[in-house]
Short mmCIF file of C-alpha atoms in Angstrom, two decimals:
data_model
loop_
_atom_site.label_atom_id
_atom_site.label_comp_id
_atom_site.label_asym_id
_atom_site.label_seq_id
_atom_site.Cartn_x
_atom_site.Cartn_y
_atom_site.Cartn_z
CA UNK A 1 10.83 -12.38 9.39
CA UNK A 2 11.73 -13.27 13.07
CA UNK A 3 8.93 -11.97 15.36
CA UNK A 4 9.71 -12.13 18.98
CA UNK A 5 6.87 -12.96 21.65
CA UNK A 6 8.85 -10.70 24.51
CA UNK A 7 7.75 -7.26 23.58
CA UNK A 8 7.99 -6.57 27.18
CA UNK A 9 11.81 -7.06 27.08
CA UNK A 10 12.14 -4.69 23.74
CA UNK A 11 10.52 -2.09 25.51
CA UNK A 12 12.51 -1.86 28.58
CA UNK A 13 15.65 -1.68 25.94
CA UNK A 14 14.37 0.41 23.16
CA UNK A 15 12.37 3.41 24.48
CA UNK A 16 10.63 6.41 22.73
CA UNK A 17 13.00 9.19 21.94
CA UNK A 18 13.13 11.27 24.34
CA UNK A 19 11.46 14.68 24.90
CA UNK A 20 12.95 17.24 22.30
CA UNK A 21 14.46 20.24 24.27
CA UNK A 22 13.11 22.46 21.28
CA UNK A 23 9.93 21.34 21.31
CA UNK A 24 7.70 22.34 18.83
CA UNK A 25 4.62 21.65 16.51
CA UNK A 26 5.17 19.98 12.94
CA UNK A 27 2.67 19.53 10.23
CA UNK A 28 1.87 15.83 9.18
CA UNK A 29 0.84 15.58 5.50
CA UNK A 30 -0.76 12.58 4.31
CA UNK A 31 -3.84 10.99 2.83
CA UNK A 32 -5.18 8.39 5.64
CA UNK A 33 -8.66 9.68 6.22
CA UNK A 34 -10.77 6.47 6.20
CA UNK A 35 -11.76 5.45 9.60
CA UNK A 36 -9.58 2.26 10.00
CA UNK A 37 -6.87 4.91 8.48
CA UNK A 38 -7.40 7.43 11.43
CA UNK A 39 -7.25 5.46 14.16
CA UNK A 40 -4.28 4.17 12.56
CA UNK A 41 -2.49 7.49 12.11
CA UNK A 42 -3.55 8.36 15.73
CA UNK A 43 -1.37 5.81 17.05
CA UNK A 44 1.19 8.09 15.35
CA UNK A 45 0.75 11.07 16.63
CA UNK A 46 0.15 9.86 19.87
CA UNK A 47 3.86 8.50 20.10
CA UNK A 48 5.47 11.66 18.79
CA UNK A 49 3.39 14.15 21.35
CA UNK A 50 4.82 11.93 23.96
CA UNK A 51 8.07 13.41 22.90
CA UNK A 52 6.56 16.83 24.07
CA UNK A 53 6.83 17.95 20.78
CA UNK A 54 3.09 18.38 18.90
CA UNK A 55 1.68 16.35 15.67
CA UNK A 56 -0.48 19.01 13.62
CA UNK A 57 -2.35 16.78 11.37
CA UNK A 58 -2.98 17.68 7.58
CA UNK A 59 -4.73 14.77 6.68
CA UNK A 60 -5.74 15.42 2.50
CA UNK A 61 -8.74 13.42 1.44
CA UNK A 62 -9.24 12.00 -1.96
CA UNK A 63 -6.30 8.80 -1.65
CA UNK A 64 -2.66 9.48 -2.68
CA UNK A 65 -3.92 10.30 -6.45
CA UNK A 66 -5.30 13.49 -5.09
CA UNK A 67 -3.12 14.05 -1.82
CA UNK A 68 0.12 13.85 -3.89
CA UNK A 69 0.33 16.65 -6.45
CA UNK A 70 -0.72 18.86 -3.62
CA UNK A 71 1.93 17.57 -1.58
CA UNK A 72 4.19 18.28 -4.09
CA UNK A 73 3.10 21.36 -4.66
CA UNK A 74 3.34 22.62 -1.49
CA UNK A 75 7.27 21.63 -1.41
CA UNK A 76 8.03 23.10 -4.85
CA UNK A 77 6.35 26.36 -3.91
CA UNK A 78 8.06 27.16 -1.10
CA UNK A 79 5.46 25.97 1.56
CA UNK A 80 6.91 23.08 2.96
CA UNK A 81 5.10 20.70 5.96
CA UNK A 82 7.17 19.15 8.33
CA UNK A 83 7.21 15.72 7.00
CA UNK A 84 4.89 13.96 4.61
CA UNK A 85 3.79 10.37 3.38
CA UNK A 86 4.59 9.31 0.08
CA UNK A 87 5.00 5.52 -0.97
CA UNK A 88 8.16 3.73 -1.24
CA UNK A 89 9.86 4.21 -4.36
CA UNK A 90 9.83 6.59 -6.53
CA UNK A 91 7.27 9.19 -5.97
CA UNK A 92 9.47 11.66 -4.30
CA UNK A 93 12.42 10.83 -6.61
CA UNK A 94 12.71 14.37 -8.41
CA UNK A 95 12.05 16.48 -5.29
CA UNK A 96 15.45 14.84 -3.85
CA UNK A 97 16.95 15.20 -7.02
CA UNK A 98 16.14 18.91 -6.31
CA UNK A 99 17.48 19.29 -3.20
CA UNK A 100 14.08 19.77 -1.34
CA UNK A 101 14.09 16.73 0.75
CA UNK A 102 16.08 16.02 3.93
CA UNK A 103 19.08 13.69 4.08
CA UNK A 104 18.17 11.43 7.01
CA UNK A 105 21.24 9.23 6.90
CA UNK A 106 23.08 10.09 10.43
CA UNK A 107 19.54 9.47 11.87
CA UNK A 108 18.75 5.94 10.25
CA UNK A 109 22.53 5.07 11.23
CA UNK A 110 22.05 6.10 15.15
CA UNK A 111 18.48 3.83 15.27
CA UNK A 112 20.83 1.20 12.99
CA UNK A 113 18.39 1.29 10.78
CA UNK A 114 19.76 -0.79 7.75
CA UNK A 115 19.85 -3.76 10.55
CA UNK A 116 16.76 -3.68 12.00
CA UNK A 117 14.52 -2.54 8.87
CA UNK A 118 13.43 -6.03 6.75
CA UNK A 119 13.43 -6.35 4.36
CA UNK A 120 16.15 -4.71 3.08
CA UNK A 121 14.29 -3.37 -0.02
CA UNK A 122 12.24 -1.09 1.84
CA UNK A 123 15.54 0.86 3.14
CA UNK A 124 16.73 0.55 -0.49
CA UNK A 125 13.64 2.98 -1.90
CA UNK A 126 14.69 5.24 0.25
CA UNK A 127 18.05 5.31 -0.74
CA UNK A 128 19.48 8.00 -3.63
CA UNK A 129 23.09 8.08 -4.49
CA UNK A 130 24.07 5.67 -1.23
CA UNK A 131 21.81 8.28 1.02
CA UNK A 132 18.77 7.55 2.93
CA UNK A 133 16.00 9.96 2.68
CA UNK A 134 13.14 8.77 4.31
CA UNK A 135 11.51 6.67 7.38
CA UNK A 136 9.70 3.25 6.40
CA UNK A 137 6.65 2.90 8.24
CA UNK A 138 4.82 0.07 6.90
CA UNK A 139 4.62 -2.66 4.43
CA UNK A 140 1.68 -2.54 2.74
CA UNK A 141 1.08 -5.46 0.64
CA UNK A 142 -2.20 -5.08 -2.26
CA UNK A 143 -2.47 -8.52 -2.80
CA UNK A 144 -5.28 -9.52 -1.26
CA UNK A 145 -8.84 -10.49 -1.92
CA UNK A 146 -11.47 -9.75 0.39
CA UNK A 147 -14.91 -12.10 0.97
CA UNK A 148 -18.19 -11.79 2.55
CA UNK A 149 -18.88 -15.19 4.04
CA UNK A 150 -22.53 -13.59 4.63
CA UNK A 151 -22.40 -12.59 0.93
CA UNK A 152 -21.82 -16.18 0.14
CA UNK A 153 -23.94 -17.66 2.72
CA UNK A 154 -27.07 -15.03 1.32
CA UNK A 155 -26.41 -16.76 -2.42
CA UNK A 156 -26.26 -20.50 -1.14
CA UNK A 157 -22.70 -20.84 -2.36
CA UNK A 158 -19.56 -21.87 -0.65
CA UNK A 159 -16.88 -19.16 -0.13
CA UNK A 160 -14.35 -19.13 -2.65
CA UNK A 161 -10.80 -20.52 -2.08
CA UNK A 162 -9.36 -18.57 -5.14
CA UNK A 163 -9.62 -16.70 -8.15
CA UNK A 164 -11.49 -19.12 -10.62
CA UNK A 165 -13.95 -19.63 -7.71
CA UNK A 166 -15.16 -16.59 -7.31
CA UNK A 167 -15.39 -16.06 -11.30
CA UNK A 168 -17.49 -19.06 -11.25
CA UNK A 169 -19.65 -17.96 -8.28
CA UNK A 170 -20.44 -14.48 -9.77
CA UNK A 171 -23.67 -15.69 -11.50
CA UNK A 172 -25.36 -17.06 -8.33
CA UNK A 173 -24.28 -13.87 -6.16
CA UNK A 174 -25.50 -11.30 -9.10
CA UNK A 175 -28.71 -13.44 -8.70
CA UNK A 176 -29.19 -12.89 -4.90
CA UNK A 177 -29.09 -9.28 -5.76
CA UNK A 178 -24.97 -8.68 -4.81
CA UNK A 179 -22.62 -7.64 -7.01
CA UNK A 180 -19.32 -10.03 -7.11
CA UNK A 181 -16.80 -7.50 -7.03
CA UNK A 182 -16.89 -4.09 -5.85
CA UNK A 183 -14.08 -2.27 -7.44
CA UNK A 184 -14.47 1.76 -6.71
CA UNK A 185 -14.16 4.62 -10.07
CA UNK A 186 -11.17 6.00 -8.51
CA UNK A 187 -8.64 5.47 -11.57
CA UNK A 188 -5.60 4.13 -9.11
CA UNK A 189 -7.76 1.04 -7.99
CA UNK A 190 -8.65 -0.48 -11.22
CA UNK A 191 -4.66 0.22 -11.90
CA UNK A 192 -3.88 -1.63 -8.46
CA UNK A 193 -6.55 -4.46 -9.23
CA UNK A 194 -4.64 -5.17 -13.00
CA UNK A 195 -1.20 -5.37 -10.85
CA UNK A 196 -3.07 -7.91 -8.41
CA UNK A 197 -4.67 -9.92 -11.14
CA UNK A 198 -1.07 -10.16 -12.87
CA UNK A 199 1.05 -11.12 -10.26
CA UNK A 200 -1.00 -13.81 -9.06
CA UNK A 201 -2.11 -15.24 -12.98
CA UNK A 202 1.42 -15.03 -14.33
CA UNK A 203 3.60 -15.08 -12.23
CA UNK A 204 6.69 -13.36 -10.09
CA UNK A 205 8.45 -13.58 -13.77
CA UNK A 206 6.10 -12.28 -16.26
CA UNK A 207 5.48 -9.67 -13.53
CA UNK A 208 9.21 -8.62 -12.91
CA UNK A 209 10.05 -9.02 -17.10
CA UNK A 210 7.43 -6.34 -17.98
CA UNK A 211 7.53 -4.20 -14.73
CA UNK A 212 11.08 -4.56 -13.94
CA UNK A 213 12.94 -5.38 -17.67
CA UNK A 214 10.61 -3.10 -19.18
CA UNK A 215 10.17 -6.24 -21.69
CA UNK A 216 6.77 -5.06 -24.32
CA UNK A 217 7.57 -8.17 -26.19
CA UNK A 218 6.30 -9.95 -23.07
CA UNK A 219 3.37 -7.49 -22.48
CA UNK A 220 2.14 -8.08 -25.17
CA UNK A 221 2.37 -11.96 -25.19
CA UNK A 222 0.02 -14.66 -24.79
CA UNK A 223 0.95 -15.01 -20.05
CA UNK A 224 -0.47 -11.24 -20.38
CA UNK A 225 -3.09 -12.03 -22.65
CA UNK A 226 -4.78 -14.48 -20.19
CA UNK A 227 -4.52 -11.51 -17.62
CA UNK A 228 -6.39 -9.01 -19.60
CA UNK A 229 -9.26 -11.63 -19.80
CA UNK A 230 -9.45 -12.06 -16.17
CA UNK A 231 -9.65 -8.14 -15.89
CA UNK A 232 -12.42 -8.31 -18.64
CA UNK A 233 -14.33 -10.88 -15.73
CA UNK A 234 -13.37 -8.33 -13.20
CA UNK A 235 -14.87 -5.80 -15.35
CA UNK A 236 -17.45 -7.68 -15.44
CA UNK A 237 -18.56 -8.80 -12.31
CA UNK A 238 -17.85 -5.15 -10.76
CA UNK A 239 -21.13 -3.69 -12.74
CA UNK A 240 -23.02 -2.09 -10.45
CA UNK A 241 -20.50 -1.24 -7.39
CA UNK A 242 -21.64 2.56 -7.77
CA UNK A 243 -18.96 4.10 -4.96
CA UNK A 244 -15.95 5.94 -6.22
CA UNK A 245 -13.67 5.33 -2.96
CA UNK A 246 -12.23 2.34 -2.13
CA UNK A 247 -13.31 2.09 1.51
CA UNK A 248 -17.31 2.75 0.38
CA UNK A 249 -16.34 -0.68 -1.76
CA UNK A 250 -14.78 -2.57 1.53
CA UNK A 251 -17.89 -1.43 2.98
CA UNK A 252 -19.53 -2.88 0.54
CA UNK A 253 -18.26 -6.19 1.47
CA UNK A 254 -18.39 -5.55 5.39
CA UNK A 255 -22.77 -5.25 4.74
CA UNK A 256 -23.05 -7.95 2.00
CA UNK A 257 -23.93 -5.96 -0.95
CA UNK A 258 -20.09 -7.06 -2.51
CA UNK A 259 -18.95 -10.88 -2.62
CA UNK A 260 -15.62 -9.44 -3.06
CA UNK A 261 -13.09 -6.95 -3.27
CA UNK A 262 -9.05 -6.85 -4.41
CA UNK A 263 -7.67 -4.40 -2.11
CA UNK A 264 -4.74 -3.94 -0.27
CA UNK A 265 -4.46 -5.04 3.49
CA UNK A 266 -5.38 -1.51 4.46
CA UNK A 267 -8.65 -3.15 3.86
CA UNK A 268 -8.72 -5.02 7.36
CA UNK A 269 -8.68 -1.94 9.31
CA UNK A 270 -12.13 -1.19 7.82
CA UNK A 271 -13.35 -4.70 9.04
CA UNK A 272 -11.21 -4.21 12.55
CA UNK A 273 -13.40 -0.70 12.52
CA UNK A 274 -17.08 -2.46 11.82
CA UNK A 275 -16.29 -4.98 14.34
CA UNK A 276 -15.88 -7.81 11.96
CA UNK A 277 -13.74 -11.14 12.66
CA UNK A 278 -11.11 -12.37 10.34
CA UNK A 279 -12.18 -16.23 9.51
CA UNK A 280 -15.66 -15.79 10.77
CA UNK A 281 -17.42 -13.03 9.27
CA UNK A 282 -14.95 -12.22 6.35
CA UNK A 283 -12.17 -14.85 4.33
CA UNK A 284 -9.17 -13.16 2.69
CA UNK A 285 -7.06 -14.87 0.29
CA UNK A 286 -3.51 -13.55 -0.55
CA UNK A 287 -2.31 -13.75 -4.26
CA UNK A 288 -6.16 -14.08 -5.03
CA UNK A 289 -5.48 -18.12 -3.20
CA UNK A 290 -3.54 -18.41 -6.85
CA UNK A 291 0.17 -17.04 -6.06
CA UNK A 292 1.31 -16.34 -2.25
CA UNK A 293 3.45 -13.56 -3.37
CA UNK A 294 2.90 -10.25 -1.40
CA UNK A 295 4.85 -6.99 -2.05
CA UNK A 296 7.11 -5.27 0.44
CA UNK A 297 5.60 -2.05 -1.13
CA UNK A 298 4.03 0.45 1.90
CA UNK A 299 4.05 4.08 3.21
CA UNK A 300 7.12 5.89 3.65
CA UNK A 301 7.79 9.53 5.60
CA UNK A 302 9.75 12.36 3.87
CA UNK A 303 10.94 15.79 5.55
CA UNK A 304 11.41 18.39 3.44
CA UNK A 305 14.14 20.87 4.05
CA UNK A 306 13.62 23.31 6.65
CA UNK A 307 14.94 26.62 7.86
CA UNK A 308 13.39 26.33 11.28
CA UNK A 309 16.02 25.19 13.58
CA UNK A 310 13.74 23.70 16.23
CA UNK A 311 11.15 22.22 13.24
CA UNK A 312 14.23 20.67 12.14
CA UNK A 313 14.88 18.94 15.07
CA UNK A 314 11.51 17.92 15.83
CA UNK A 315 11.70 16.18 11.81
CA UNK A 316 14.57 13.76 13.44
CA UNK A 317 12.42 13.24 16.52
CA UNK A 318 9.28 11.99 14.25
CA UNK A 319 11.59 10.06 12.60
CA UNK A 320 12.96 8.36 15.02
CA UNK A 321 9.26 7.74 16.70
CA UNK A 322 8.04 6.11 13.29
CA UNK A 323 10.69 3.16 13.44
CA UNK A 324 10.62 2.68 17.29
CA UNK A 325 9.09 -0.84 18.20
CA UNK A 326 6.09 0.77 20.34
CA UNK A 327 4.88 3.06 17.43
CA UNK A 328 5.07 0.24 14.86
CA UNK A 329 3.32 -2.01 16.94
CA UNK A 330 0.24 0.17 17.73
CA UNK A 331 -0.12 1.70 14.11
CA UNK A 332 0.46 -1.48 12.48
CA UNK A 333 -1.73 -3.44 14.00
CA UNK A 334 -4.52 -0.89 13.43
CA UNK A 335 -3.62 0.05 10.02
CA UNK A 336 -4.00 -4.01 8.77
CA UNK A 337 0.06 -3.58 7.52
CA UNK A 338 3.38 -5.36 8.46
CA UNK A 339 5.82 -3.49 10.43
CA UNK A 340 9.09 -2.55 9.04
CA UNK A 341 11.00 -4.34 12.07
CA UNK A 342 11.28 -7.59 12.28
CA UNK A 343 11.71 -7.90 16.43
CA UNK A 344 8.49 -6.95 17.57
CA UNK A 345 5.72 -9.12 19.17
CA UNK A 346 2.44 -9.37 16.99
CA UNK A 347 0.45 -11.90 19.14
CA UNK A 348 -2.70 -9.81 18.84
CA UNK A 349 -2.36 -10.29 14.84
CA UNK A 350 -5.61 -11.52 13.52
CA UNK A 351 -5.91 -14.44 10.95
CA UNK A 352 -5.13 -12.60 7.88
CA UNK A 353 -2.09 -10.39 8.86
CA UNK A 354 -0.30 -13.94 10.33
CA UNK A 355 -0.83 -15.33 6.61
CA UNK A 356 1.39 -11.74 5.60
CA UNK A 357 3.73 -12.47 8.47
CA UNK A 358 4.02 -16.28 7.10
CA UNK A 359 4.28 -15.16 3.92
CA UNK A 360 6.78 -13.06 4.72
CA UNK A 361 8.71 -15.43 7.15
CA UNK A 362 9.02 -17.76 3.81
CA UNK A 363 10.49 -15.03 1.78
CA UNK A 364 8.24 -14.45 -0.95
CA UNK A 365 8.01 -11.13 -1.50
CA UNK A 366 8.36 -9.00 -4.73
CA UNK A 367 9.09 -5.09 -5.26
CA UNK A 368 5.46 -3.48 -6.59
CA UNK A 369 5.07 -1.20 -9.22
CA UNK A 370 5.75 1.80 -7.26
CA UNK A 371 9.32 0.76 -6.98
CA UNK A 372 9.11 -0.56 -10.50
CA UNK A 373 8.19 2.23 -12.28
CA UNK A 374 8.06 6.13 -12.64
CA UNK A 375 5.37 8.10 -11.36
CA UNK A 376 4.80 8.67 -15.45
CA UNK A 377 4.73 5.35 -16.39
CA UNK A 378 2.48 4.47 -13.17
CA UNK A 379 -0.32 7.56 -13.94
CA UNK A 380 -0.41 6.13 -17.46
CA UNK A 381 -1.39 2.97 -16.77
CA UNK A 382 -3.98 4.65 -14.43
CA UNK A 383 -5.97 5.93 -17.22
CA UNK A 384 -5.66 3.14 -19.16
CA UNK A 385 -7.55 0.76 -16.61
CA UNK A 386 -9.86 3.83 -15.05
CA UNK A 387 -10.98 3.65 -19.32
CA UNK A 388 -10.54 -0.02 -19.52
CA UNK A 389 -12.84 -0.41 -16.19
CA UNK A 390 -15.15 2.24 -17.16
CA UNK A 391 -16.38 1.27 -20.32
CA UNK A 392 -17.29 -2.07 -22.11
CA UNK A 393 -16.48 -0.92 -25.46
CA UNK A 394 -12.34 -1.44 -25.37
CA UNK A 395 -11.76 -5.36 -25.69
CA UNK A 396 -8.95 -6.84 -23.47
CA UNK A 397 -6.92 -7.44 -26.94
CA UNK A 398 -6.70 -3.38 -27.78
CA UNK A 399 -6.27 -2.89 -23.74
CA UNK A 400 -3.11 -5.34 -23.88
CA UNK A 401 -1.64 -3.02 -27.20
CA UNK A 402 -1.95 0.06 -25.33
CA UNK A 403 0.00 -1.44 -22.12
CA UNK A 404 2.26 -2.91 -24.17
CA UNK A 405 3.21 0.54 -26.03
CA UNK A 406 3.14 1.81 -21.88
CA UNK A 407 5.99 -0.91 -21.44
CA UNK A 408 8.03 0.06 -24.17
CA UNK A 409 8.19 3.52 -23.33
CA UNK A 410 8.28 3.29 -19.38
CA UNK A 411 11.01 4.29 -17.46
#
């Protein structure tokens, strides 16, 4: 990625679209509602108010497990919002096929999209049958691990530089009283966690054979097998995190009480929020300091199909407000993600989102399992981790059968 330093000279070329002669309010859904996440998304609306039409949020707690069968809902039922998040991929996939969402392909060719958007993936999980049908807002990469350098410093340990290390610290921080890995009971973050653990233990190829080929033989192999015993340490050492969301287990390791958490970068507007310095008061270590490999997964806005004429309008104004260089700049680097453009300054980027932008510079990225796999295949390999998480009694051998039989049936 080629990041300019004259943001000042963008601007004065690339504006905000202009003020909307049909001005009008347009409902938001989406499921930012943790307090990095808001100040985030009120970047957004911000930007498109300026365009004198008016952001009416619908913010749906509960994470995108929750958020998205309502959102859904509300589309299939004849209730539609004016636009709503979903992740890249493949979440919306059937409501296109239905003719419910809106083809935005004459707006992403006026803002040129397919030449400024990087990388080209992200444009690519928006696009059905050579159309494009939503706005990229973000990449959101998940992995990441986060550390308490007071959590360390409290146990008389060094911070850990990667995986192993922490595994081998987890006795001497349980002892201090602080539990090694705070992993929350929501089902879609032991999921992500797995995915994490994965990548950065076998490898882009094991990853993209069982993900991507849909290869069981390989799920169920011996790379996999030394996966499923790093989630059975994971298991493990997150005994005793007692929060269900995943920012209550970030906060965790903001005060201490966690050495660690795998979470996405969505995590460092939690730290940005408490006031906390990247390299000083918290490490993070992409591909768990094992694999540098981050995803170009991320957020994603969808319009569903509208009678109102003036609504519909306002749908291309938001979209055209969520790519412009201003808007990507101020939610990004609130929100902890990379922006989807790759000609905007990021000089305020803190020490952990210039190892994404490196990372990403380099090239060595990876579609996540969003993009990978249906929303079936994805909310089945949910429960099996929420269970596999949940309770010691399922060994990491029977947990590798069952996503191996996943595998063989995904789509």
């Amino acid at each position: 990625m080629k990041i300019r330093s004259a943001i000042a000279g963008l601007a004065a070329t690339v504006a905000l679209p202009v003020a909307a002669s049909h001005a009008t309010d347009l409902e938001v859904t989406h499921w930012w509602t943790s307090g990095g996440e808001a100040a985030a998304v009120a970047e957004l609306a911000k930007a498109f108010d300026a365009t004198g039409n008016k952001w009416v949020d619908g913010a749906i707690a509960g994470a995108g497990g929750t958020a998205r069968p309502i959102m859904v809902s509300r589309i299939t039922g004849g209730d539609p919002m004016g636009a709503t998040q979903f992740n890249h991929g493949r979440q919306a996939e059937e409501l296109v096929q239905e003719g419910l969402m809106r083809d935005l392909t004459d707006v992403a060719e006026r803002g040129n999209w397919k030449e400024i958007i990087r990388p080209a993936s992200l444009l690519d999980s928006c696009t059905i049958d050579g159309k494009i049908y939503c706005a990229p807002i973000n990449i959101h990469s998940w992995q990441w691990l986060w550390l308490s350098n007071a959590a360390f410093e409290k146990a008389g340990i060094p911070v850990p530089k990667n995986w192993d290390e922490l595994v081998a610290a987890a006795p001497a921080l349980q002892e201090a009283g602080i539990v090694p890995l705070a992993v929350g009971g929501q089902a879609w973050q032991a999921n992500g966690a797995f995915d994490v653990l994965m990548l950065a233990l076998a490898g882009k190829d094991v990853f993209l054979q069982v993900f991507g080929e849909k290869n069981a033989e390989v799920a169920a192999g011996p790379e996999m097998a030394k996966v499923f015993k790093a989630a059975d340490d994971a298991r493990r050492m997150s005994r005793g995190t007692n929060v269900q969301d995943w920012n209550q287990a970030t906060n965790m390791v903001i005060t201490g009480k966690a050495g660690g958490q795998i979470m996405g970068d969505w995590a460092q507007g939690e730290f940005q929020l408490a006031g906390l310095k990247a390299g000083e008061d918290y490490s993070c270590l992409p591909g768990l300091g094992v694999t540098e490999v981050i995803a170009t997964g991320g957020d994603a806005f969808y319009f569903p199909q509208l009678d109102d004429e003036a609504k519909s309008k306002a749908q291309e104004v938001l979209a055209e407000t969520l790519v412009d260089p201003k808007a990507q700049v101020a939610f990004n680097l609130k929100k902890g993600s990379l922006p989807v453009r790759g000609d905007v300054d990021l000089a305020a980027a803190n020490d952990c989102m210039k190892k994404g932008l490196d990372i990403l510079a380099k090239g060595n990225v990876i579609q996540w399992t969003d993009q990978l796999l249906s929303a079936d295949s994805q909310k089945q390999k949910e429960d099996l981790f929420s269970e596999f998480f949940a309770s010691a009694t399922m060994s990491p051998e029977d947990a590798q059968k069952r996503f191996a039989e996943i595998i063989a049936t995904a789509d």
